[in-house]
Coordinates of C-alpha atoms and ligand atoms in Angstrom, one line a residue:
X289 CA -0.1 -14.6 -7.1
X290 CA -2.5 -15.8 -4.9
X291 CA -5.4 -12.9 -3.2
X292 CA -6.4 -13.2 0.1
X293 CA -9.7 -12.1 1.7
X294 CA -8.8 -9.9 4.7
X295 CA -12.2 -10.9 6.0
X296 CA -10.6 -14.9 6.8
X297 CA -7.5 -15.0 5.4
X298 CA -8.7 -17.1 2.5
X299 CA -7.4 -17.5 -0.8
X300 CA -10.4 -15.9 -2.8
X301 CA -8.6 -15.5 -6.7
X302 CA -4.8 -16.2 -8.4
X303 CA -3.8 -13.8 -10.4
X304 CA -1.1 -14.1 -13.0
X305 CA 2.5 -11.8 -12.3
X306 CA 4.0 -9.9 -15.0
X307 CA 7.6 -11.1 -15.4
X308 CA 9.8 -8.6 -16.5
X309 CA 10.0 -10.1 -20.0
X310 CA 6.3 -9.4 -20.5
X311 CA 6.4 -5.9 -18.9
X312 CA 8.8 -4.8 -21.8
X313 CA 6.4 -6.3 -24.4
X314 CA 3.9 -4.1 -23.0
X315 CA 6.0 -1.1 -23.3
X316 CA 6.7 -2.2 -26.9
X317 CA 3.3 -2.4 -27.4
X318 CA 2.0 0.8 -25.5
X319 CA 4.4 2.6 -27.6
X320 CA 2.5 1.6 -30.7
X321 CA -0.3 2.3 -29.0
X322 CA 0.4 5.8 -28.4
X323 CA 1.4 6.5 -31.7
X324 CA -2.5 5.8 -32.3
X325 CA -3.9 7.2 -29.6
X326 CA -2.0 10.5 -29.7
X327 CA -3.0 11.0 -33.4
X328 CA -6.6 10.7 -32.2
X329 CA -8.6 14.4 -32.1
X330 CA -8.8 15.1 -28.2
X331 CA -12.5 15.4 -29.2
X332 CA -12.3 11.5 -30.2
X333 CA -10.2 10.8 -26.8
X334 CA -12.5 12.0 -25.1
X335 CA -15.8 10.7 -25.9
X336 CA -13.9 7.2 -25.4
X337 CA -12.9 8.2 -22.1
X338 CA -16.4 9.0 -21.2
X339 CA -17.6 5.6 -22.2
X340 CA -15.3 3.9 -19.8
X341 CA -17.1 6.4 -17.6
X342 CA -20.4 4.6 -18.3
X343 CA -18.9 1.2 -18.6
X344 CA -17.7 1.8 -14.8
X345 CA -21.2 2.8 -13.8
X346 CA -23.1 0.1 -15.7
X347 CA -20.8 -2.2 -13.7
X348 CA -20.4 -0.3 -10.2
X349 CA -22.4 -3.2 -8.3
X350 CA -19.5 -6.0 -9.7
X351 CA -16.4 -3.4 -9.0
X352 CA -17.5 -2.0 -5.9
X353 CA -18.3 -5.9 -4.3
X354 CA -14.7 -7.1 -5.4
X355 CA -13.3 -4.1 -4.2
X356 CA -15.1 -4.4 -0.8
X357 CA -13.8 -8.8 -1.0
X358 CA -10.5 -7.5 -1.6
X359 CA -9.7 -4.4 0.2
X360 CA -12.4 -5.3 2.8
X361 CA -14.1 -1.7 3.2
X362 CA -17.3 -2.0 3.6
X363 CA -20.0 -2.1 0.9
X364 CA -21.5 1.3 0.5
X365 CA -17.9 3.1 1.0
X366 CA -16.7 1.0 -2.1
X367 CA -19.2 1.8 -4.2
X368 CA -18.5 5.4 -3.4
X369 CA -14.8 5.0 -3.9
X370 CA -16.1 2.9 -7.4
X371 CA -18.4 6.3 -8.3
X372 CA -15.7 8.7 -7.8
X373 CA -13.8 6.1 -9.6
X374 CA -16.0 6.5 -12.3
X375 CA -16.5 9.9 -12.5
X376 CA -12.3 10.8 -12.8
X377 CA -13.1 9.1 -16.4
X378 CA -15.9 11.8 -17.3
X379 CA -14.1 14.6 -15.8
X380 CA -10.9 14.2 -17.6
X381 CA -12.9 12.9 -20.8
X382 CA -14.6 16.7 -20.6
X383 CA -11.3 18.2 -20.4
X384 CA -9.8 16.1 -23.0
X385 CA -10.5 19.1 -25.5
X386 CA -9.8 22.0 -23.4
X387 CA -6.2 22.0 -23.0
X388 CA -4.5 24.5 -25.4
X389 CA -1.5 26.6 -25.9
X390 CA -0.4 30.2 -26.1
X391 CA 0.3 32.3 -28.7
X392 CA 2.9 34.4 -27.0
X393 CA 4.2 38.5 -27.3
X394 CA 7.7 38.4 -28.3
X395 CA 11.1 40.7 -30.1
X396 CA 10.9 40.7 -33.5
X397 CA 9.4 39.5 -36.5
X398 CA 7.4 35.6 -35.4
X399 CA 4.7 33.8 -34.7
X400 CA 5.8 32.2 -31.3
X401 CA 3.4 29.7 -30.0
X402 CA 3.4 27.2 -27.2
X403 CA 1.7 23.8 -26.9
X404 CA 1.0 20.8 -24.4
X405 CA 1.6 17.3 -26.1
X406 CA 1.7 14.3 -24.0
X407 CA 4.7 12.5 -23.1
X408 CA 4.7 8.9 -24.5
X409 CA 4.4 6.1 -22.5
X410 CA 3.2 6.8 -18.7
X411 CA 3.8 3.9 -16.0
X412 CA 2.1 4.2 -13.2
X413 CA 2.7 2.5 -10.0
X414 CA 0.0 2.4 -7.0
X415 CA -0.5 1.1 -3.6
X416 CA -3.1 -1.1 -2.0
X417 CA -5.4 1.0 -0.1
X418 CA -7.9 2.6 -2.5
X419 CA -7.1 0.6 -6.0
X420 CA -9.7 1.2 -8.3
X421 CA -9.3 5.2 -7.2
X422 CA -5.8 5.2 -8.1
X423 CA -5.6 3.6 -11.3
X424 CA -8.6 6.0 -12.4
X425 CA -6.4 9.0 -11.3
X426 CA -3.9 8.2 -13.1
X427 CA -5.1 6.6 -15.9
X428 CA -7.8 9.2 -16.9
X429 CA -6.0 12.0 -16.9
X430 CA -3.0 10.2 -18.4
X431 CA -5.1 8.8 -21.7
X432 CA -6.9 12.3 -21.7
X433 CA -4.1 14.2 -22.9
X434 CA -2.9 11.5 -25.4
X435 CA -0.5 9.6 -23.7
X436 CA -0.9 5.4 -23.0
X437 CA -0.7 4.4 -19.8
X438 CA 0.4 1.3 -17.7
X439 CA -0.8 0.5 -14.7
X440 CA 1.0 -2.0 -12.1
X441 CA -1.3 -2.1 -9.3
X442 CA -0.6 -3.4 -6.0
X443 CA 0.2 -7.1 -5.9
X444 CA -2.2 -7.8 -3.1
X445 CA -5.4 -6.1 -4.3
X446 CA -5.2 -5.9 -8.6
X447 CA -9.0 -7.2 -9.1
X448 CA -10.6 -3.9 -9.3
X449 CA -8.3 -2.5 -12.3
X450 CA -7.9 -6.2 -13.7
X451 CA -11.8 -5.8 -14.2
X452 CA -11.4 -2.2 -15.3
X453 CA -8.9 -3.2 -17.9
X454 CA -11.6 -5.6 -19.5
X455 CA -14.1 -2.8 -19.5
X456 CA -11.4 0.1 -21.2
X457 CA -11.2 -2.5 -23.9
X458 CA -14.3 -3.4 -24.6
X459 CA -15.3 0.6 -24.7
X460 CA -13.1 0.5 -27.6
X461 CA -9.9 1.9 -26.6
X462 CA -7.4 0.9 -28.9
X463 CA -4.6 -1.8 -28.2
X464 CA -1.8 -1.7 -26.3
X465 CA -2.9 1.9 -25.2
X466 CA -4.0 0.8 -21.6
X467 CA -2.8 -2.2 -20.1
X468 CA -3.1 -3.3 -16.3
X469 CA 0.2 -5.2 -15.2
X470 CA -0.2 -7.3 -12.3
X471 CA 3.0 -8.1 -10.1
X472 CA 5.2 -7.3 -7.3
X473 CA 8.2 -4.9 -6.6
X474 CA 10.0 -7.3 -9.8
X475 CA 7.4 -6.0 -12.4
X476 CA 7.7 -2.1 -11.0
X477 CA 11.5 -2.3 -11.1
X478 CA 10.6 -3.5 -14.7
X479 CA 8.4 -0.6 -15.5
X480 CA 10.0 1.9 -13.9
X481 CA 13.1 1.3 -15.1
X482 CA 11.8 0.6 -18.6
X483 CA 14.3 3.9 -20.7
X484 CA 11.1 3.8 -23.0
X485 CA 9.1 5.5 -20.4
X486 CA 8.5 9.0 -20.6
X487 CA 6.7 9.8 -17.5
X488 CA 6.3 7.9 -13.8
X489 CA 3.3 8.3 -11.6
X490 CA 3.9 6.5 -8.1
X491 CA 1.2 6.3 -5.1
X492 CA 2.9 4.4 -2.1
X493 CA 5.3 4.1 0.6
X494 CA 8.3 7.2 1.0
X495 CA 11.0 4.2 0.6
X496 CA 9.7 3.0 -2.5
X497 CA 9.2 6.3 -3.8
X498 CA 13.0 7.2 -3.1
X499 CA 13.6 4.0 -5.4
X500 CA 11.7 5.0 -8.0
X501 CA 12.9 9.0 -7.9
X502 CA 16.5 6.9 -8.4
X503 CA 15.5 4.5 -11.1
X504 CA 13.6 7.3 -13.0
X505 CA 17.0 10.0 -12.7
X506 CA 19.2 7.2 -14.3
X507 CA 17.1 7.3 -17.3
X508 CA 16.0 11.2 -16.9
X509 CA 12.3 10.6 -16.7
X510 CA 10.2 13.1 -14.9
X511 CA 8.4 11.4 -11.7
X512 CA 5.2 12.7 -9.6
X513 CA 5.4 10.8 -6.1
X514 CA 2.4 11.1 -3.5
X515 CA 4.0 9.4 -0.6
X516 CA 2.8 8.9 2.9
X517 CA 1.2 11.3 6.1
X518 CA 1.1 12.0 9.5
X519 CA -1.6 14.7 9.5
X520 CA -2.8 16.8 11.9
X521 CA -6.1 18.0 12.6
X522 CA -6.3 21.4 14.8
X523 CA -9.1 21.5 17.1
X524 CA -9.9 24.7 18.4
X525 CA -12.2 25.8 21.4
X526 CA -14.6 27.6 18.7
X527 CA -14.7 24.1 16.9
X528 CA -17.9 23.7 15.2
X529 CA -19.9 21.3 17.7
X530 CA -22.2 20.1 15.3
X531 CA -19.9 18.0 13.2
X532 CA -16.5 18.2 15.1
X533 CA -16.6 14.4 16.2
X534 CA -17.8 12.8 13.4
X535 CA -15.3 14.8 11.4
X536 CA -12.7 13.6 13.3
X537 CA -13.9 10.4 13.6
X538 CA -13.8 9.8 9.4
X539 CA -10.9 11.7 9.6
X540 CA -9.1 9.0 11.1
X541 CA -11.2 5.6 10.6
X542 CA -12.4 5.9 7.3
X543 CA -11.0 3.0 5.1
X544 CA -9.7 1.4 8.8
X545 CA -7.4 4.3 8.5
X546 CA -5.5 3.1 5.5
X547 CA -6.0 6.7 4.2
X548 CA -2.2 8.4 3.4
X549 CA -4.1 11.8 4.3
X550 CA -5.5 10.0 7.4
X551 CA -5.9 12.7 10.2
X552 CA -3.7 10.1 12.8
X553 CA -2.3 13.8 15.4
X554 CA -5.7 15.2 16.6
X555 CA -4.3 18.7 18.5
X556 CA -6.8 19.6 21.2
X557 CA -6.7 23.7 22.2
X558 CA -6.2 22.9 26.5
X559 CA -9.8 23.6 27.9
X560 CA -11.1 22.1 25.4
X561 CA -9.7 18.7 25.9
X562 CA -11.5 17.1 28.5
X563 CA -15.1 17.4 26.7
X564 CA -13.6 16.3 23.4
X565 CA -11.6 13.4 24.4
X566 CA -15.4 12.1 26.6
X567 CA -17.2 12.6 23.0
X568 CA -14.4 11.4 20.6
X569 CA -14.0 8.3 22.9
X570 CA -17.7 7.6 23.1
X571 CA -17.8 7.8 19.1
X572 CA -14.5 5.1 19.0
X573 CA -16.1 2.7 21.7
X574 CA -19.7 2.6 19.1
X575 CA -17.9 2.2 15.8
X576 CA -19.7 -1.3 14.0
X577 CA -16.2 -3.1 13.6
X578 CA -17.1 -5.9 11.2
X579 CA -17.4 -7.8 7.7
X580 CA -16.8 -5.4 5.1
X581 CA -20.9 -6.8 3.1
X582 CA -22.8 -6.3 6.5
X583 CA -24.7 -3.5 6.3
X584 CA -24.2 -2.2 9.3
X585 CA -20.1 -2.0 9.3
X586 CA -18.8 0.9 9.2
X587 CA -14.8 0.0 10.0
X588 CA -13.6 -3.3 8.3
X589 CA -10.5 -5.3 8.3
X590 CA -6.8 -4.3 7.3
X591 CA -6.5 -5.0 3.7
X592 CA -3.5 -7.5 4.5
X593 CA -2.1 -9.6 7.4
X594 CA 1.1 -7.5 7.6
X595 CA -0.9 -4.3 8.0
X596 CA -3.2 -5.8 10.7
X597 CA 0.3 -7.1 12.2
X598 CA 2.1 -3.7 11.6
X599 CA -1.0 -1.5 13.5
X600 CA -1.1 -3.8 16.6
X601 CA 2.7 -3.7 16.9
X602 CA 2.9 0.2 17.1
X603 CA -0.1 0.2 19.4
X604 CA 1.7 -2.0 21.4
X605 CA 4.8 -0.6 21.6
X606 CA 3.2 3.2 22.1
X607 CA 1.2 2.1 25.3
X608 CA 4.4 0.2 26.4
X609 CA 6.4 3.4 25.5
X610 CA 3.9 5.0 27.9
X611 CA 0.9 6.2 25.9
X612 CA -2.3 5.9 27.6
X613 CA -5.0 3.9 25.9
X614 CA -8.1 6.7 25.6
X615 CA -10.3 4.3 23.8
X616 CA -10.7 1.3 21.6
X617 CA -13.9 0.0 19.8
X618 CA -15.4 -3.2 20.9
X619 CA -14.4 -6.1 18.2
X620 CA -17.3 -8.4 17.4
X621 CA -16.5 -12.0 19.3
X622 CA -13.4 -13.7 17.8
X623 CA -16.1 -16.7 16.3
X624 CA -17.4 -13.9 14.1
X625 CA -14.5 -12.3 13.3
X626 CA -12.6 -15.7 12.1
X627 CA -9.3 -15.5 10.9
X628 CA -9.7 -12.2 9.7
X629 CA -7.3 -8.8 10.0
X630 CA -9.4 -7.0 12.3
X631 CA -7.9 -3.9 14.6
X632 CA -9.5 -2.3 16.5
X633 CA -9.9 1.2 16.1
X634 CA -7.9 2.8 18.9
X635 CA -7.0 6.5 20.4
X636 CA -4.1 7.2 22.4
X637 CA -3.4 9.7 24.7
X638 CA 0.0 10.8 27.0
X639 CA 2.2 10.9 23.9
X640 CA 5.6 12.2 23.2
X641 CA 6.9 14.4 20.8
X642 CA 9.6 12.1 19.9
X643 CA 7.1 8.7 20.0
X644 CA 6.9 6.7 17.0
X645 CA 3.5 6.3 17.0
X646 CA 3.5 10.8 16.4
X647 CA 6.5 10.5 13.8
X648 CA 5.3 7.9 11.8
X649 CA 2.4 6.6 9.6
X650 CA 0.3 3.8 11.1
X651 CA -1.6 3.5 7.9
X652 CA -4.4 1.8 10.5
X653 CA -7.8 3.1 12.5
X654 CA -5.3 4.7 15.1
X655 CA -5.1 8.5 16.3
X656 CA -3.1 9.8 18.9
X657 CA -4.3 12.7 20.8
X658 CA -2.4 15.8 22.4
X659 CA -2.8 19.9 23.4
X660 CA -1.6 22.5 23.0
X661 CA -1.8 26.4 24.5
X662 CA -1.7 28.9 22.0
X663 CA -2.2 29.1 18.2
X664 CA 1.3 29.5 17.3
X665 CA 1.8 26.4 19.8
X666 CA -0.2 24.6 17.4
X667 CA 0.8 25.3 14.1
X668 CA 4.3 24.1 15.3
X669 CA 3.4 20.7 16.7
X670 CA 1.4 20.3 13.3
X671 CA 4.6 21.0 11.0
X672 CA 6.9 18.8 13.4
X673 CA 6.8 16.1 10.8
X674 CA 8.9 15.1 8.1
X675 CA 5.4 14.6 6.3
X676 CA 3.3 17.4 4.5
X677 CA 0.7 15.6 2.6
X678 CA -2.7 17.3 4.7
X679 CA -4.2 18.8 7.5
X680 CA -7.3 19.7 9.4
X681 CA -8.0 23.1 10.8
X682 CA -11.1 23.3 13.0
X683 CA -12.4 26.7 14.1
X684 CA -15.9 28.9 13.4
X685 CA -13.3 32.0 13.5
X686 CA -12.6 32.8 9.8
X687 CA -9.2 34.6 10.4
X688 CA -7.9 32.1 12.3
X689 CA -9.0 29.2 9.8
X690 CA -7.2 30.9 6.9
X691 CA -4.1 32.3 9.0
X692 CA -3.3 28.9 10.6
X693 CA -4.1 27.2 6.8
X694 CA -1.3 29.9 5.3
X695 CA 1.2 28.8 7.7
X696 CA 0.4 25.0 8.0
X697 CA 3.6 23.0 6.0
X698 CA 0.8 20.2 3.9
X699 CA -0.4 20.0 0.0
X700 CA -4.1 20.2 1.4
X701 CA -5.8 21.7 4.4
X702 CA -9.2 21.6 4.9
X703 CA -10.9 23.6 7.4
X704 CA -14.0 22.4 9.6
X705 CA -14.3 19.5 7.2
X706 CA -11.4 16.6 6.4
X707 CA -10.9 14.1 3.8
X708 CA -12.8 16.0 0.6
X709 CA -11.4 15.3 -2.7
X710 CA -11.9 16.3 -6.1
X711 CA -10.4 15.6 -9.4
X712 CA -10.8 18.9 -10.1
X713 CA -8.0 20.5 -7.0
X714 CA -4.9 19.6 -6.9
X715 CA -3.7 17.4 -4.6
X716 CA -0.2 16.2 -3.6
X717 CA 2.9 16.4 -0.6
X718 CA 5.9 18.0 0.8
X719 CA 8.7 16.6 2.1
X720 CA 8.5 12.8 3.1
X721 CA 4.9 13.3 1.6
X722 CA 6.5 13.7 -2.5
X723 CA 6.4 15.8 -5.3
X724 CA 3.8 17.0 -7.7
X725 CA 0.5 17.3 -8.0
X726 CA -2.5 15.7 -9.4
X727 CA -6.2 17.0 -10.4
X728 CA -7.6 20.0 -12.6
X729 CA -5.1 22.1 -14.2
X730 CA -2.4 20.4 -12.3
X731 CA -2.9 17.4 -13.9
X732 CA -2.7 19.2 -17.1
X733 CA 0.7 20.3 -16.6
X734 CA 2.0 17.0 -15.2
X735 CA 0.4 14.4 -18.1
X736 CA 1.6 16.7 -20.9
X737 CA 4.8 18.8 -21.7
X738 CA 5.1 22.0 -23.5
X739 CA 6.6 22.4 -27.1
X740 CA 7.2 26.1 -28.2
X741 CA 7.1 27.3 -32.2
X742 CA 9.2 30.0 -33.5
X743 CA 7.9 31.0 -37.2
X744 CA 9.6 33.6 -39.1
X745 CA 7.6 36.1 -40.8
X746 CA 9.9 37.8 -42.5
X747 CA 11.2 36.3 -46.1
X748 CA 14.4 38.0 -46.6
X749 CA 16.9 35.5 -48.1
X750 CA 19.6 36.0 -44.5
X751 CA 18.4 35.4 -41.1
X752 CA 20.4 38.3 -38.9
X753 CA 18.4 37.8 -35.9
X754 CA 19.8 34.0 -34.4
X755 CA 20.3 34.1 -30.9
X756 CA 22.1 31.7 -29.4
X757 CA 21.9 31.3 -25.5
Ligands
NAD245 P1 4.5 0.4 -1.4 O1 5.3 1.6 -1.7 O2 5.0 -0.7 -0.7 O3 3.9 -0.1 -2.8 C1 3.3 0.7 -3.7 C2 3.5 0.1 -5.1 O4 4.8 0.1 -5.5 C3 3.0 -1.4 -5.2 O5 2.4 -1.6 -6.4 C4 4.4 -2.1 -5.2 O6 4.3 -3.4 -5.8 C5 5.2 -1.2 -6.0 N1 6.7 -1.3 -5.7 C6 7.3 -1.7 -4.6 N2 8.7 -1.6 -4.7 C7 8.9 -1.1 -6.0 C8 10.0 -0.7 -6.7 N3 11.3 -0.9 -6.2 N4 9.9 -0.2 -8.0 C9 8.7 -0.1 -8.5 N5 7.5 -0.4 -7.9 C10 7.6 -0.9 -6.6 O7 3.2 1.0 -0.7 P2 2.0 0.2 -0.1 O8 2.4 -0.5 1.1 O9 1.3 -0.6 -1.2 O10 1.0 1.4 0.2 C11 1.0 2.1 1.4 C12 1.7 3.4 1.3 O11 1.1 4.2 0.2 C13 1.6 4.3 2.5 O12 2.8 4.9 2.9 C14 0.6 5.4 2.1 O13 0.7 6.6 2.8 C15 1.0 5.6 0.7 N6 -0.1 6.2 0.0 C16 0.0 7.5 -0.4 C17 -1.1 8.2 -1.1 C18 -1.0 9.6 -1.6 O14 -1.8 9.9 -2.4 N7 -0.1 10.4 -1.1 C19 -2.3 7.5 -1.2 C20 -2.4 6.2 -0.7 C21 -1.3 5.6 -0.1

């Protein structure tokens, strides 16, 4: 497969594709694997984890520069993504050894106990848009608990984990418990559909995540999918001034707004409108469009030519559809800018309910703008969406944060702040948005499955006391 560079459109590495074939040799061999790996003391898994930890950070200049070629966000925010990366490894390594049972109250004479015990061979399937972040989440917490784990990132940007891979093994985790399986839609229909699996993680679009839900029901295999957004973000008159425009502003442009909890509805309180829309638009005009290793970028290209194509279509046909264009950043001249995928990040105003630039996801720097009257007026243009992955509340008046927060249909809201996450909340959809949850305890319960124990303590020679459901 060939990589292209979304800063010219150059072919910058060929990577090889996992035939199908070569996926179920992997599956052969994770399950050996996690016959090893799950005999290992959770104490043992995780001081391994948290050398992959170290590994990641010894090597955070290399990952975070072929994540920045490849996915073509700028320097300093891949290094961050690399570092959060990074630390998934340590915080899932510490909680390697903290995950126990109960022993549980129950009729009669036992000892009833229940215990978590990982599931066998996780696959794990990601997107494009943040690829060393999602094969960490996944992997981390998946290896943690005992299980292996195969990753097939996204065919256009598999460098990051490919280098990842190489340093998992070389920390010394054992083989054929990790593997990174580079390919296209062939080699996840592979994976997914492997019977041998025993758990399905999948990060990407709502259609592909119906396909897998399919492929995973004909072989009963449990599935968490954390699918697409159309978030809203909730501005209120009280809106903290301070920080209100900048949050806004990373709520939508950050990673050129190929973010799935991207903040794309900004929902303006009337009154408020007019001052907002002059600052927000002021913001969008400055934003440092540009390559993604000048240091003075702050918004780089799409990661791939049918994103950049995708974004300027829906632009298009929103402003032809009759939204008003309330600002766009200045791109750099088009001799700089080469063949890259540049868009430029864009606000729209005059939208309709029904518009397909409010229904669905862009995936690119683009936000459209509306108001609204009263706070119930709000909270029901924020849940007109088939979408519930986030949202943004943003008011100084504490009852009203956590009231509209309560009734707001998403897996996270954040209020006078947007775009914070930890591996330690959980963090996952509704609706169009998927199933399940990742992070902290939730992770727990979705990497491992419970066992329960029933142990007689009696030693007469009959049993009288089967039940049978
Ligand atoms: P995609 O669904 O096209 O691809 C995701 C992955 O699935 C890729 O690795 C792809 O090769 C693989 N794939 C495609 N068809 C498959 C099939 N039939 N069986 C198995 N695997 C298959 O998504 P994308 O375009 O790479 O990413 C963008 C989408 O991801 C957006 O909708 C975005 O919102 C979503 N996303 C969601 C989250 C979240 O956490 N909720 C985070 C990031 C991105």
């Amino acid at each position: 497969m060939d990589i292209f560079s979304p800063v010219d459109g150059s072919v910058i590495s060929q990577v090889a594709d996992t035939t199908p074939e070569e996926v179920a040799d992997a599956v052969s061999a994770a399950r050996r694997g996690f016959d090893v790996w799950s005999a290992r003391s959770p104490m043992e898994r995780g001081r391994a984890l948290r050398r992959v930890g170290e590994a990641m950070l010894q090597h955070e200049d290399e990952l975070a520069e072929l994540e920045a070629r490849n996915l073509g966000a700028p320097l300093p925010s891949s290094l961050a993504m690399v570092r959060r990366a990074a630390q998934s490894f340590f915080y899932f390594g510490e909680l390697a050894d903290k995950v126990a049972g109960d022993v549980v109250p129950v009729e009669g004479d036992y000892f009833a106990y229940s215990k978590r015990e990982p599931h066998g061979v996780v696959a794990a399937v990601v997107p494009w848009n943040a690829p060393i972040i999602f094969a960490t989440k996944k992997i981390a917490p998946a290896l943690a608990f005992g299980n292996a784990c195969l990753l097939k990132p996204a065919p256009e940007t598999p460098l990051s984990a490919l280098l990842l891979e190489r340093l998992m093994l070389e920390s010394g985790l054992p083989e054929g418990v990790v593997r990174v399986l580079p390919g296209g839609r062939a080699t996840g229909e592979a994976l997914t559909g492997d019977p041998r699996v025993s758990l399905i993680v999948f990060t990407g679009h709502d259609g592909t995540g119906k396909a897998i839900a399919a492929a995973a029901a004909g072989n009963l295999v449990p599935t968490a999918l954390e699918l697409g957004g159309k978030s809203a973000q909730l501005v209120f008159a009280d809106a903290p001034a301070n920080r209100l425009v900048e949050g806004l502003a990373s709520g939508i442009f950050a990673n050129a707004g190929q973010a799935c909890i991207a903040g794309s509805r900004i929902l303006v309180e009337r009154g408020a409108e007019e001052d907002l829309h002059r600052r927000l638009a002021e913001r969008t005009r400055a934003i440092r469009v540009g390559d993604p290793l000048a240091p003075s970028t702050e918004v780089g290209p799409q990661t791939t030519r049918t994103q950049q194509e995708k974004t300027e279509r829906m632009i298009r046909d929103a402003v032809a559809g009759g939204a008003s264009l309330l600002a766009q950043a200045e791109l750099p001249d088009s001799a700089d800018l080469g063949d890259g995928y540049y868009v430029a990040p864009t606000l729209l105003a005059d939208v309709r309910p029904d518009m397909e630039i409010v229904r669905e996801e862009v995936f690119g720097p683009v936000a459209v703008l509306a108001s609204f009257e009263t706070e119930a007026e709000a909270i029901a243009m924020a849940n007109d969406t088939e979408y519930g992955l986030a949202a943004g509340v943003w008011s100084t008046d504490v009852a009203r944060a956590h009231r509209v927060a309560d009734r707001l249909r998403a897996g996270t809201v954040w209020v006078n702040t947007y775009g914070v996450i930890s591996d330690r909340m959980p963090f996952g959809g509704i609706g169009r948005s998927g199933y399940g949850r990742e992070g902290g305890r939730a992770a727990v319960e979705l990497y491992t499955r419970l066992k329960s124990v029933w142990t007689s303590l009696h030693d007469d020679e009959v049993t009288r006391d089967i039940e049978l459901p």
